[in-house]
């Protein structure tokens, strides 16, 4: 019986080879399982009969890929405008290449937050320069430091008038960040806005 959360070897439909994977869910009706090939970070659906439990000693081997969110920048997600473009560009930048990830911290769900570099280039800078990312604006020291680090790259992206910048400045949509910060300040000071 296939158990979600456990480690398996899964046969890739792409090339017919077997790779380590983690099972997310199994549909008993279709006999299909949603998996992530842990050494590549790729999600796929495979036949449950193409899954074999890994020996216990294999589960201790660290995975070669892990999710990381770029620190200090906002990149559109799959469901956002330009999300697919951002994913394709990111793939073009890093797929099949050796990258260096520096994890600054992990968020509440365990996702790593940090920087990714490739051949001495900061991936966030590259995303900003083509207009597929923007600097995260918050009211704190980290945000000011991030703007110093990435502001010039964002300006290059703005001048392209592509993707996020095609209709002008998207920072009007940052109201959610400002609102969340405002609410946090209000909670901290007993519901009374601090001046």
Protein backbone atom coordinates (compact mmCIF):
# COMPACT_ATOMS: atom_id res chain seq x y z
CA UNK A 1 0.00 0.00 0.00
CA UNK A 2 1.37 3.40 -1.04
CA UNK A 3 1.58 5.76 1.93
CA UNK A 4 1.60 9.56 1.35
CA UNK A 5 4.58 11.26 2.96
CA UNK A 6 6.87 8.27 2.57
CA UNK A 7 9.89 8.01 0.29
CA UNK A 8 9.75 5.88 -2.84
CA UNK A 9 11.52 5.34 -6.12
CA UNK A 10 9.22 6.45 -8.90
CA UNK A 11 9.44 5.73 -12.60
CA UNK A 12 9.48 8.95 -14.61
CA UNK A 13 7.13 9.08 -17.58
CA UNK A 14 9.58 11.53 -19.15
CA UNK A 15 12.53 9.17 -19.59
CA UNK A 16 11.48 5.86 -18.01
CA UNK A 17 14.22 6.10 -15.36
CA UNK A 18 13.70 5.62 -11.62
CA UNK A 19 14.21 8.53 -9.23
CA UNK A 20 13.68 9.17 -5.54
CA UNK A 21 10.32 10.75 -4.84
CA UNK A 22 7.97 11.70 -2.04
CA UNK A 23 4.30 10.77 -2.44
CA UNK A 24 1.79 13.55 -1.76
CA UNK A 25 -1.44 11.72 -2.49
CA UNK A 26 -2.85 8.60 -4.11
CA UNK A 27 -6.11 8.40 -6.04
CA UNK A 28 -7.40 4.87 -5.44
CA UNK A 29 -9.89 5.15 -8.33
CA UNK A 30 -7.33 6.00 -11.00
CA UNK A 31 -4.34 4.24 -9.43
CA UNK A 32 -2.30 7.44 -9.84
CA UNK A 33 -0.09 9.15 -7.30
CA UNK A 34 1.02 12.79 -7.07
CA UNK A 35 4.75 12.84 -6.33
CA UNK A 36 7.73 15.16 -6.14
CA UNK A 37 11.03 13.87 -7.50
CA UNK A 38 13.07 15.12 -4.55
CA UNK A 39 16.43 15.39 -6.29
CA UNK A 40 14.99 17.55 -9.06
CA UNK A 41 12.14 19.43 -7.36
CA UNK A 42 9.72 18.32 -10.08
CA UNK A 43 6.12 17.39 -9.30
CA UNK A 44 4.44 14.74 -11.43
CA UNK A 45 1.65 12.17 -11.50
CA UNK A 46 2.75 8.55 -11.85
CA UNK A 47 1.04 5.20 -11.80
CA UNK A 48 1.00 3.71 -8.30
CA UNK A 49 2.43 0.50 -9.78
CA UNK A 50 5.49 2.54 -10.84
CA UNK A 51 6.38 3.27 -7.20
CA UNK A 52 8.74 1.11 -5.14
CA UNK A 53 9.45 1.72 -1.45
CA UNK A 54 13.03 2.83 -0.86
CA UNK A 55 15.24 0.92 1.58
CA UNK A 56 15.45 2.71 4.94
CA UNK A 57 19.12 3.65 4.42
CA UNK A 58 18.18 5.62 1.28
CA UNK A 59 15.79 7.83 3.23
CA UNK A 60 18.71 9.34 5.17
CA UNK A 61 20.42 10.65 2.04
CA UNK A 62 19.78 14.40 1.76
CA UNK A 63 17.66 15.42 -1.21
CA UNK A 64 19.43 17.40 -3.91
CA UNK A 65 16.61 19.89 -4.53
CA UNK A 66 14.50 21.87 -2.09
CA UNK A 67 12.01 24.70 -2.47
CA UNK A 68 13.40 28.16 -1.85
CA UNK A 69 11.74 31.53 -2.14
CA UNK A 70 13.93 34.44 -3.16
CA UNK A 71 14.50 36.82 -0.26
CA UNK A 72 13.48 40.48 -0.59
CA UNK A 73 11.76 40.11 -3.96
CA UNK A 74 8.28 39.18 -5.14
CA UNK A 75 8.08 36.85 -8.14
CA UNK A 76 4.65 36.10 -9.66
CA UNK A 77 3.32 32.62 -8.86
CA UNK A 78 1.67 30.14 -11.22
CA UNK A 79 -1.79 31.70 -10.87
CA UNK A 80 -0.61 35.32 -11.18
CA UNK A 81 -0.21 37.45 -14.28
CA UNK A 82 3.21 36.63 -15.74
CA UNK A 83 3.65 33.68 -13.36
CA UNK A 84 4.20 31.22 -16.17
CA UNK A 85 6.65 33.62 -17.82
CA UNK A 86 8.54 33.94 -14.52
CA UNK A 87 8.67 30.16 -14.11
CA UNK A 88 9.92 29.65 -17.67
CA UNK A 89 12.57 32.32 -17.29
CA UNK A 90 13.72 30.89 -13.97
CA UNK A 91 13.90 27.44 -15.54
CA UNK A 92 15.94 28.86 -18.42
CA UNK A 93 18.33 30.43 -15.91
CA UNK A 94 18.93 27.44 -13.63
CA UNK A 95 17.64 24.16 -15.04
CA UNK A 96 20.37 21.53 -15.25
CA UNK A 97 22.96 23.90 -13.80
CA UNK A 98 24.71 23.94 -10.47
CA UNK A 99 23.41 26.74 -8.30
CA UNK A 100 24.34 27.97 -4.86
CA UNK A 101 21.54 28.63 -2.39
CA UNK A 102 22.12 30.54 0.82
CA UNK A 103 19.23 30.06 3.23
CA UNK A 104 18.66 33.10 5.44
CA UNK A 105 15.74 31.56 7.36
CA UNK A 106 12.70 29.31 6.97
CA UNK A 107 9.14 30.54 7.03
CA UNK A 108 6.36 29.00 9.12
CA UNK A 109 5.73 26.14 6.64
CA UNK A 110 9.43 25.29 6.42
CA UNK A 111 10.09 26.86 3.01
CA UNK A 112 13.63 28.18 2.76
CA UNK A 113 13.98 31.93 2.16
CA UNK A 114 17.28 33.14 0.78
CA UNK A 115 19.44 33.93 -2.22
CA UNK A 116 20.27 31.78 -5.21
CA UNK A 117 23.30 32.41 -7.39
CA UNK A 118 24.57 30.90 -10.59
CA UNK A 119 28.02 31.55 -12.03
CA UNK A 120 28.38 34.55 -9.72
CA UNK A 121 25.03 36.05 -10.77
CA UNK A 122 22.24 36.64 -8.28
CA UNK A 123 19.07 35.01 -9.66
CA UNK A 124 16.85 37.66 -8.02
CA UNK A 125 18.84 40.39 -9.81
CA UNK A 126 18.37 38.63 -13.14
CA UNK A 127 14.60 38.28 -12.55
CA UNK A 128 14.37 41.97 -11.60
CA UNK A 129 16.30 43.14 -14.67
CA UNK A 130 13.85 41.54 -17.11
CA UNK A 131 10.77 42.75 -15.21
CA UNK A 132 9.72 39.39 -13.77
CA UNK A 133 10.20 40.37 -10.13
CA UNK A 134 9.90 43.43 -7.94
CA UNK A 135 11.58 44.42 -4.69
CA UNK A 136 9.40 43.66 -1.67
CA UNK A 137 8.41 46.89 0.03
CA UNK A 138 7.88 46.77 3.77
CA UNK A 139 8.50 49.25 6.51
CA UNK A 140 11.62 47.83 8.13
CA UNK A 141 15.43 47.82 8.01
CA UNK A 142 15.60 44.65 5.90
CA UNK A 143 13.48 46.27 3.21
CA UNK A 144 15.73 49.32 3.09
CA UNK A 145 18.80 47.10 2.78
CA UNK A 146 17.08 45.07 0.04
CA UNK A 147 16.27 48.20 -1.91
CA UNK A 148 19.90 49.29 -1.68
CA UNK A 149 20.95 45.87 -2.98
CA UNK A 150 18.31 45.44 -5.69
CA UNK A 151 16.94 48.92 -6.46
CA UNK A 152 19.16 49.50 -9.51
CA UNK A 153 18.22 46.09 -10.97
CA UNK A 154 14.53 46.87 -10.48
CA UNK A 155 15.00 50.21 -12.29
CA UNK A 156 16.47 48.33 -15.26
CA UNK A 157 13.39 46.09 -15.26
CA UNK A 158 11.04 49.09 -15.09
CA UNK A 159 12.67 50.63 -18.14
CA UNK A 160 11.93 47.49 -20.18
CA UNK A 161 8.17 48.09 -19.76
CA UNK A 162 7.83 44.31 -19.88
CA UNK A 163 5.89 41.88 -17.70
CA UNK A 164 5.22 43.47 -14.30
CA UNK A 165 6.00 46.93 -15.65
CA UNK A 166 3.94 46.82 -18.85
CA UNK A 167 1.13 48.89 -17.24
CA UNK A 168 3.30 51.09 -15.07
CA UNK A 169 4.18 50.68 -11.42
CA UNK A 170 2.64 47.61 -9.71
CA UNK A 171 3.40 48.86 -6.21
CA UNK A 172 -0.20 49.97 -5.80
CA UNK A 173 -0.89 46.26 -5.29
CA UNK A 174 1.38 46.22 -2.24
CA UNK A 175 -1.51 47.50 -0.14
CA UNK A 176 -1.82 43.95 1.23
CA UNK A 177 1.70 44.19 2.70
CA UNK A 178 1.05 47.66 4.11
CA UNK A 179 -2.29 46.54 5.51
CA UNK A 180 -0.75 43.46 7.14
CA UNK A 181 1.97 45.60 8.71
CA UNK A 182 -0.63 48.08 9.91
CA UNK A 183 -2.72 45.31 11.47
CA UNK A 184 0.35 43.85 13.20
CA UNK A 185 1.25 47.27 14.63
CA UNK A 186 -2.32 47.77 15.80
CA UNK A 187 -2.41 44.35 17.50
CA UNK A 188 0.91 45.06 19.17
CA UNK A 189 -0.38 48.34 20.62
CA UNK A 190 -3.80 47.10 21.75
CA UNK A 191 -5.81 47.99 18.66
CA UNK A 192 -4.81 51.64 18.79
CA UNK A 193 -2.86 52.80 15.72
CA UNK A 194 0.52 54.15 16.75
CA UNK A 195 1.49 57.51 15.33
